[in-house]
Coordinates of N, CA and C in Angstrom, one line a residue:
M9 N 4.4 -11.0 -1.0 CA 4.1 -10.2 0.9 C 3.1 -10.7 1.7
A10 N 3.4 -10.3 3.1 CA 2.6 -10.6 3.8 C 1.2 -11.0 3.5
S11 N 0.4 -11.9 4.3 CA -1.1 -12.2 4.1 C -2.0 -10.2 4.4
D12 N -3.0 -10.8 4.1 CA -4.0 -9.6 4.6 C -4.5 -9.5 5.9
A13 N -4.6 -10.9 6.4 CA -4.6 -11.6 7.8 C -4.1 -10.2 8.9
Y14 N -2.8 -9.7 8.5 CA -2.2 -9.1 9.9 C -1.4 -7.6 9.0
P15 N -2.7 -6.8 9.1 CA -2.7 -5.5 8.7 C -2.3 -4.7 10.3
N16 N -1.5 -3.9 9.4 CA -0.7 -2.6 10.5 C 0.2 -3.5 12.0
A17 N 0.7 -4.2 11.2 CA 1.9 -4.5 12.4 C 1.7 -3.7 13.8
Q18 N 2.2 -4.0 14.5 CA 2.3 -3.5 16.1 C 2.9 -3.6 16.8
L19 N 3.8 -3.5 17.4 CA 4.7 -3.7 18.4 C 4.2 -4.8 19.6
E20 N 3.1 -4.2 19.9 CA 2.1 -4.6 21.1 C 2.1 -6.0 20.9
R21 N 1.6 -6.8 19.1 CA 1.1 -8.0 19.0 C 2.8 -8.9 18.5
E22 N 3.7 -8.1 18.5 CA 4.7 -9.3 18.3 C 5.9 -9.3 19.2
I23 N 6.5 -10.7 19.0 CA 7.6 -11.4 19.6 C 9.1 -11.7 18.6
V24 N 10.2 -10.7 19.1 CA 11.1 -10.5 18.1 C 12.3 -11.3 18.6
L25 N 12.5 -12.2 18.5 CA 14.0 -13.1 18.8 C 15.4 -13.1 17.5
S26 N 16.2 -12.8 17.9 CA 17.8 -12.6 17.0 C 18.8 -13.1 17.7
R27 N 19.6 -14.3 17.0 CA 20.7 -14.6 17.1 C 21.4 -14.5 16.1
V28 N 23.1 -14.4 16.8 CA 24.0 -14.3 15.8 C 24.4 -15.8 15.7
V29 N 24.6 -16.0 14.1 CA 25.2 -17.5 14.0 C 26.4 -17.5 13.3
A30 N 27.5 -18.8 13.6 CA 28.9 -18.8 12.7 C 28.6 -19.8 11.8
A31 N 28.0 -18.9 11.0 CA 27.9 -19.8 9.6 C 27.0 -18.8 8.3
P32 N 27.4 -19.0 7.1 CA 27.5 -18.0 6.0 C 25.7 -17.9 6.0
R33 N 25.0 -16.9 5.7 CA 23.3 -17.1 5.0 C 23.3 -18.0 4.4
D34 N 23.8 -18.6 3.5 CA 23.2 -19.5 2.4 C 22.9 -20.9 2.9
V35 N 23.5 -21.4 4.1 CA 24.0 -22.2 5.0 C 22.8 -22.2 5.8
V36 N 23.0 -21.1 6.4 CA 21.6 -20.7 7.3 C 20.3 -20.9 6.6
F37 N 19.8 -20.0 5.6 CA 18.9 -20.2 4.8 C 18.6 -21.7 4.7
V38 N 19.1 -22.5 4.1 CA 18.8 -23.9 3.7 C 18.2 -25.0 4.6
A39 N 19.5 -24.2 6.2 CA 18.6 -25.1 7.2 C 17.0 -24.7 7.6
W40 N 17.0 -23.6 7.1 CA 15.7 -23.4 7.3 C 14.6 -23.9 6.1
S41 N 15.1 -23.6 4.9 CA 13.6 -23.5 4.3 C 13.6 -25.2 3.6
D42 N 14.4 -26.2 4.6 CA 14.7 -27.5 3.5 C 14.3 -27.9 4.8
S43 N 13.2 -28.7 4.9 CA 12.3 -29.5 5.5 C 13.3 -30.8 6.1
R44 N 14.0 -31.2 5.5 CA 15.0 -32.5 5.6 C 16.1 -32.1 6.3
R45 N 16.5 -30.9 6.4 CA 17.1 -30.1 7.6 C 16.9 -29.3 8.5
M46 N 15.9 -28.9 7.9 CA 14.7 -27.9 9.7 C 14.6 -28.9 10.8
F47 N 13.9 -30.2 10.1 CA 13.2 -30.9 11.2 C 14.1 -31.8 11.9
Q48 N 15.3 -31.7 11.2 CA 17.1 -32.0 12.3 C 16.2 -32.1 13.3
W49 N 16.5 -30.3 13.6 CA 17.3 -29.7 14.7 C 15.8 -28.9 15.3
F50 N 14.7 -28.2 14.7 CA 13.3 -27.7 14.9 C 12.8 -28.0 16.2
A51 N 13.1 -27.9 17.5 CA 12.5 -28.4 18.4 C 13.2 -27.8 19.8
P52 N 12.2 -27.6 21.0 CA 13.1 -26.9 21.7 C 13.2 -28.2 22.7
A53 N 13.8 -27.7 23.6 CA 14.9 -29.0 25.0 C 13.7 -29.6 25.1
G54 N 13.8 -31.3 24.8 CA 13.3 -32.4 25.3 C 12.1 -32.6 24.2
M55 N 11.8 -32.2 23.1 CA 11.0 -32.4 22.6 C 11.4 -32.8 21.1
R56 N 10.7 -33.4 19.9 CA 11.5 -33.7 19.2 C 9.9 -33.4 17.4
C57 N 10.6 -33.4 16.5 CA 9.4 -33.3 15.4 C 9.6 -35.1 14.8
D58 N 8.0 -34.8 14.3 CA 7.7 -36.0 13.4 C 7.2 -35.3 12.3
V59 N 7.4 -35.6 11.1 CA 6.9 -34.6 10.3 C 6.2 -35.6 8.7
H60 N 4.6 -34.8 8.6 CA 4.1 -35.8 8.0 C 4.2 -35.5 6.4
A61 N 5.3 -34.4 5.8 CA 5.6 -34.5 4.4 C 6.8 -33.5 4.4
H62 N 7.5 -34.1 3.1 CA 8.8 -33.1 3.3 C 8.8 -32.5 2.4
G63 N 9.7 -31.2 2.0 CA 9.6 -30.1 1.0 C 10.6 -29.2 1.4
L64 N 10.5 -28.4 -0.2 CA 11.5 -27.0 -0.2 C 10.2 -25.7 1.0
A65 N 11.1 -24.8 1.0 CA 9.7 -23.5 1.4 C 9.8 -23.0 0.1
E66 N 8.7 -22.4 -0.3 CA 7.6 -22.1 -1.8 C 6.7 -21.5 -1.5
P67 N 6.7 -20.4 -2.4 CA 5.1 -19.3 -2.0 C 4.1 -20.8 -1.7
G68 N 2.9 -21.2 -0.7 CA 2.1 -21.3 -1.1 C 1.9 -23.1 -0.8
A69 N 3.5 -23.6 -0.7 CA 3.9 -24.8 0.1 C 3.7 -25.0 2.1
V70 N 3.3 -26.4 2.1 CA 2.2 -26.5 3.6 C 3.0 -27.5 4.1
W71 N 3.8 -27.1 5.2 CA 4.9 -27.9 5.9 C 3.7 -29.1 7.4
R72 N 3.5 -29.6 7.6 CA 2.8 -30.4 8.5 C 3.5 -31.4 9.8
F73 N 3.3 -31.1 10.9 CA 4.6 -31.7 11.9 C 4.1 -32.1 13.0
D74 N 4.3 -32.6 13.8 CA 3.6 -33.2 15.0 C 5.5 -32.0 16.2
M75 N 5.1 -31.7 17.4 CA 5.8 -31.7 18.0 C 6.1 -32.7 19.4
I76 N 6.8 -33.4 19.7 CA 6.0 -34.7 20.3 C 7.3 -34.4 22.0
G77 N 6.4 -34.1 23.2 CA 7.0 -33.9 24.1 C 7.5 -35.0 24.7
T78 N 8.1 -35.2 26.0 CA 8.7 -36.3 26.8 C 7.9 -37.1 26.9
G79 N 6.9 -37.3 27.6 CA 5.7 -38.2 27.5 C 4.7 -38.6 25.9
D80 N 5.3 -38.4 25.3 CA 5.0 -38.6 23.5 C 3.8 -38.1 23.2
E81 N 3.3 -37.2 24.0 CA 1.8 -36.0 23.7 C 2.4 -35.5 22.5
R82 N 1.6 -35.3 21.6 CA 1.6 -35.2 20.0 C 0.7 -33.5 20.2
Y83 N 1.5 -32.1 19.5 CA 1.3 -30.9 19.5 C 1.0 -31.4 17.6
G84 N 0.1 -31.1 16.9 CA 0.3 -30.9 15.3 C -0.2 -29.3 15.1
N85 N 1.2 -29.3 14.3 CA 1.3 -27.7 13.4 C 1.0 -27.8 12.3
R86 N 0.7 -26.7 12.2 CA 1.1 -26.4 10.1 C 1.9 -25.0 10.2
M87 N 2.4 -25.0 8.6 CA 3.1 -23.9 8.5 C 2.6 -23.8 7.0
R88 N 2.1 -22.1 7.1 CA 1.8 -21.9 5.1 C 2.7 -21.3 4.4
F89 N 3.7 -21.3 4.1 CA 4.8 -20.1 3.2 C 4.0 -19.3 2.4
L90 N 4.0 -18.4 2.9 CA 3.5 -16.8 2.2 C 4.7 -16.0 1.3
E91 N 5.6 -15.8 1.3 CA 6.8 -15.3 1.0 C 8.1 -16.2 1.1
V92 N 9.5 -16.2 0.0 CA 10.0 -16.5 0.1 C 11.3 -16.3 -0.7
V93 N 11.8 -15.4 0.1 CA 13.0 -14.8 -1.1 C 14.3 -15.6 -0.3
P94 N 15.2 -16.1 -1.5 CA 16.0 -17.0 -1.0 C 17.6 -16.1 -0.3
N95 N 18.1 -17.2 0.6 CA 18.8 -16.3 1.0 C 18.5 -14.7 2.1
Q96 N 17.1 -14.7 1.9 CA 17.3 -13.0 2.7 C 16.0 -13.3 3.9
R97 N 14.4 -13.6 3.4 CA 13.5 -14.0 3.9 C 12.8 -15.4 3.6
L98 N 11.7 -15.2 5.1 CA 11.0 -16.4 5.2 C 9.8 -15.8 5.4
V99 N 8.4 -15.7 5.0 CA 7.3 -15.5 6.0 C 6.5 -16.7 5.9
F100 N 6.1 -16.8 6.4 CA 4.6 -17.9 6.8 C 4.0 -18.1 8.1
E101 N 2.8 -18.4 7.6 CA 1.8 -18.7 9.0 C 2.4 -19.9 9.8
H102 N 1.7 -20.0 11.3 CA 2.4 -21.0 11.4 C 1.1 -20.9 13.3
G103 N 0.5 -22.1 13.0 CA -0.2 -22.5 14.0 C -0.4 -24.3 14.2
A104 N -1.5 -24.2 14.8 CA -2.0 -25.4 14.8 C -2.7 -25.9 13.4
D105 N -2.4 -27.7 13.6 CA -2.9 -28.5 12.2 C -4.3 -28.9 11.9
Q106 N -5.0 -27.4 11.4 CA -6.3 -27.2 11.9 C -6.8 -26.5 10.7
D107 N -7.7 -26.2 9.7 CA -8.0 -25.2 8.9 C -8.1 -23.8 9.5
D108 N -7.8 -23.0 9.3 CA -8.2 -21.3 9.7 C -7.8 -21.4 11.3
D109 N -7.4 -21.8 11.6 CA -6.8 -21.3 12.9 C -6.9 -20.4 13.1
P110 N -7.6 -20.3 14.5 CA -8.1 -18.3 14.4 C -6.9 -18.2 15.5
E111 N -5.8 -18.9 15.9 CA -4.6 -18.5 17.1 C -3.1 -18.5 16.1
R112 N -3.5 -18.6 14.9 CA -2.1 -18.6 13.9 C -1.5 -17.4 13.9
F113 N -0.3 -17.3 13.8 CA 0.3 -16.2 13.7 C 1.5 -16.1 12.7
L114 N 2.0 -14.9 11.9 CA 2.5 -14.8 11.2 C 4.2 -14.5 11.7
T115 N 5.4 -14.9 11.0 CA 6.3 -15.5 11.1 C 6.6 -14.9 9.9
T116 N 8.0 -14.0 10.2 CA 8.5 -13.5 9.0 C 10.4 -13.5 10.0
I117 N 11.5 -14.4 9.2 CA 12.6 -14.5 9.7 C 13.9 -14.2 8.4
T118 N 14.4 -13.2 9.1 CA 15.0 -12.4 8.2 C 16.8 -13.2 8.6
F119 N 17.5 -13.5 7.3 CA 18.9 -14.0 7.6 C 20.1 -12.5 6.8
D120 N 21.1 -11.6 7.7 CA 21.3 -11.3 7.6 C 23.0 -11.1 7.9
Q121 N 24.0 -11.2 6.4 CA 24.9 -11.5 6.2 C 26.2 -10.6 6.8
Q122 N 27.1 -11.1 8.2 CA 27.8 -10.3 8.7 C 29.2 -9.7 7.5
D123 N 29.9 -9.2 8.1 CA 31.1 -8.8 7.6 C 32.2 -10.1 7.4
D124 N 32.2 -10.5 8.7 CA 32.9 -12.0 9.5 C 32.3 -13.2 9.0
G125 N 31.4 -13.1 8.2 CA 31.5 -14.5 7.7 C 29.5 -15.3 8.2
K126 N 29.4 -14.3 9.8 CA 28.8 -14.8 10.5 C 27.2 -14.4 10.4
T127 N 26.1 -14.9 10.2 CA 24.5 -14.6 10.5 C 23.8 -13.6 11.1
V128 N 23.3 -13.4 11.1 CA 22.0 -12.7 12.0 C 20.8 -13.0 11.7
V129 N 20.1 -14.2 12.6 CA 18.9 -14.6 12.4 C 18.1 -13.7 13.5
T130 N 16.9 -13.3 12.5 CA 15.9 -12.6 13.4 C 14.6 -13.1 13.0
L131 N 13.8 -13.7 13.9 CA 12.3 -14.4 13.7 C 11.4 -13.5 14.4
R132 N 10.4 -13.0 13.7 CA 9.6 -12.0 14.6 C 8.4 -12.6 14.1
Q133 N 7.6 -12.7 15.1 CA 6.0 -13.6 15.4 C 4.9 -12.7 15.4
L134 N 4.1 -12.2 14.5 CA 3.1 -11.1 14.8 C 1.8 -12.2 14.8
H135 N 1.4 -11.8 16.6 CA 0.0 -12.2 16.7 C -0.9 -11.4 16.1
P136 N -2.3 -12.2 16.1 CA -3.3 -11.6 15.6 C -4.2 -11.0 16.9
T137 N -3.7 -11.1 17.9 CA -4.0 -9.8 19.1 C -3.0 -9.5 20.0
T138 N -2.8 -8.1 20.7 CA -2.1 -8.3 22.3 C -2.3 -9.5 23.0
A139 N -3.7 -9.8 23.1 CA -4.1 -11.0 24.0 C -3.0 -12.2 24.0
Q140 N -3.2 -12.1 23.0 CA -2.7 -13.8 22.7 C -1.4 -13.8 22.1
R141 N -0.7 -12.3 22.0 CA 0.9 -12.5 22.1 C 1.4 -12.9 23.9
Q142 N 0.4 -12.1 25.0 CA 1.0 -12.1 26.1 C 0.8 -13.5 26.4
R143 N -0.3 -14.6 26.4 CA -0.5 -15.5 26.5 C 0.2 -16.5 25.7
T144 N 0.7 -16.4 24.4 CA 1.6 -17.2 24.5 C 3.2 -16.7 24.7
I145 N 3.6 -15.3 25.4 CA 4.7 -15.0 26.5 C 4.7 -16.2 27.7
G146 N 3.7 -15.9 28.3 CA 3.3 -16.9 28.8 C 2.9 -18.0 29.3
F147 N 3.0 -18.4 28.1 CA 3.4 -19.9 27.7 C 4.8 -20.4 27.7
G148 N 5.6 -19.6 27.6 CA 7.6 -19.4 27.3 C 7.9 -19.4 26.1
A149 N 6.5 -18.8 25.0 CA 7.5 -19.0 23.7 C 8.8 -18.4 23.1
V150 N 9.4 -17.5 24.5 CA 10.6 -16.9 24.0 C 11.7 -17.9 24.6
E151 N 11.4 -18.3 25.7 CA 12.9 -19.2 26.0 C 12.1 -20.3 24.9
I152 N 11.2 -20.6 24.9 CA 11.3 -22.0 23.6 C 11.8 -21.5 22.2
G153 N 11.7 -20.6 21.9 CA 12.1 -19.9 20.8 C 13.6 -19.8 20.7
Y154 N 14.2 -19.4 22.1 CA 15.8 -19.2 21.7 C 16.5 -21.2 22.3
Q155 N 15.5 -21.7 22.8 CA 15.9 -23.2 22.5 C 16.2 -23.6 21.8
T156 N 15.3 -23.8 20.8 CA 15.2 -23.7 18.7 C 16.1 -23.3 18.3
L157 N 16.8 -22.2 18.8 CA 17.4 -21.5 17.7 C 19.0 -22.3 18.6
D158 N 19.2 -22.5 19.6 CA 20.5 -22.9 20.2 C 20.3 -24.4 19.3
G159 N 19.2 -24.9 18.7 CA 19.1 -26.0 17.9 C 19.7 -25.8 16.5
L160 N 19.2 -24.9 16.4 CA 19.9 -24.6 15.1 C 21.2 -24.7 14.6
V161 N 22.7 -23.5 16.2 CA 23.2 -23.7 16.1 C 23.9 -25.2 16.2
R162 N 23.9 -25.5 17.1 CA 24.3 -27.4 17.5 C 24.6 -27.7 16.1
H163 N 23.4 -28.0 14.9 CA 22.9 -28.2 13.8 C 24.3 -28.2 12.5
L164 N 23.8 -26.5 12.8 CA 25.5 -26.1 12.4 C 27.2 -26.5 12.4
E165 N 27.0 -26.5 13.7 CA 28.5 -26.7 14.0 C 28.6 -28.5 13.6
R166 N 27.3 -29.5 13.9 CA 27.7 -30.7 12.8 C 27.9 -30.6 11.6
S167 N 26.8 -29.7 11.2 CA 26.6 -29.9 9.3 C 27.2 -28.9 9.0
P168 N 28.0 -29.2 7.8 CA 29.1 -27.9 7.8 C 27.6 -27.7 6.3

């Protein structure tokens, strides 16, 4: 289950994004859970990823990567997987590529298969404080999140 570092999930600390994807959930899940696939699309508009090591999402796995901006500025990121339920849910901590990042947040992604073969992807970010959630929204996290989900859709359209 999720880490004890995030007790009592509260709406005022959470950001929720959702997107319907025209692909079966097992295909969408692999696009998220295999770093070789994920880092082909996982970046907002105008950015790309430089991955330090590839792997599969599994409890305890750590993915380290840099987001690279248009001016080649690098932003170190780290994801540590806490829970993986194949084709259903991924739970990981996401933050800067540093030990004990105080601003890391908990991400839960669910994959819900629809009767028409499409998948509803819901991404929930639980931040440690309401103030951090507000700073993250002010930074553009909602727009960046949807740009990243757009990248997922484009990736799945190109890669069956």
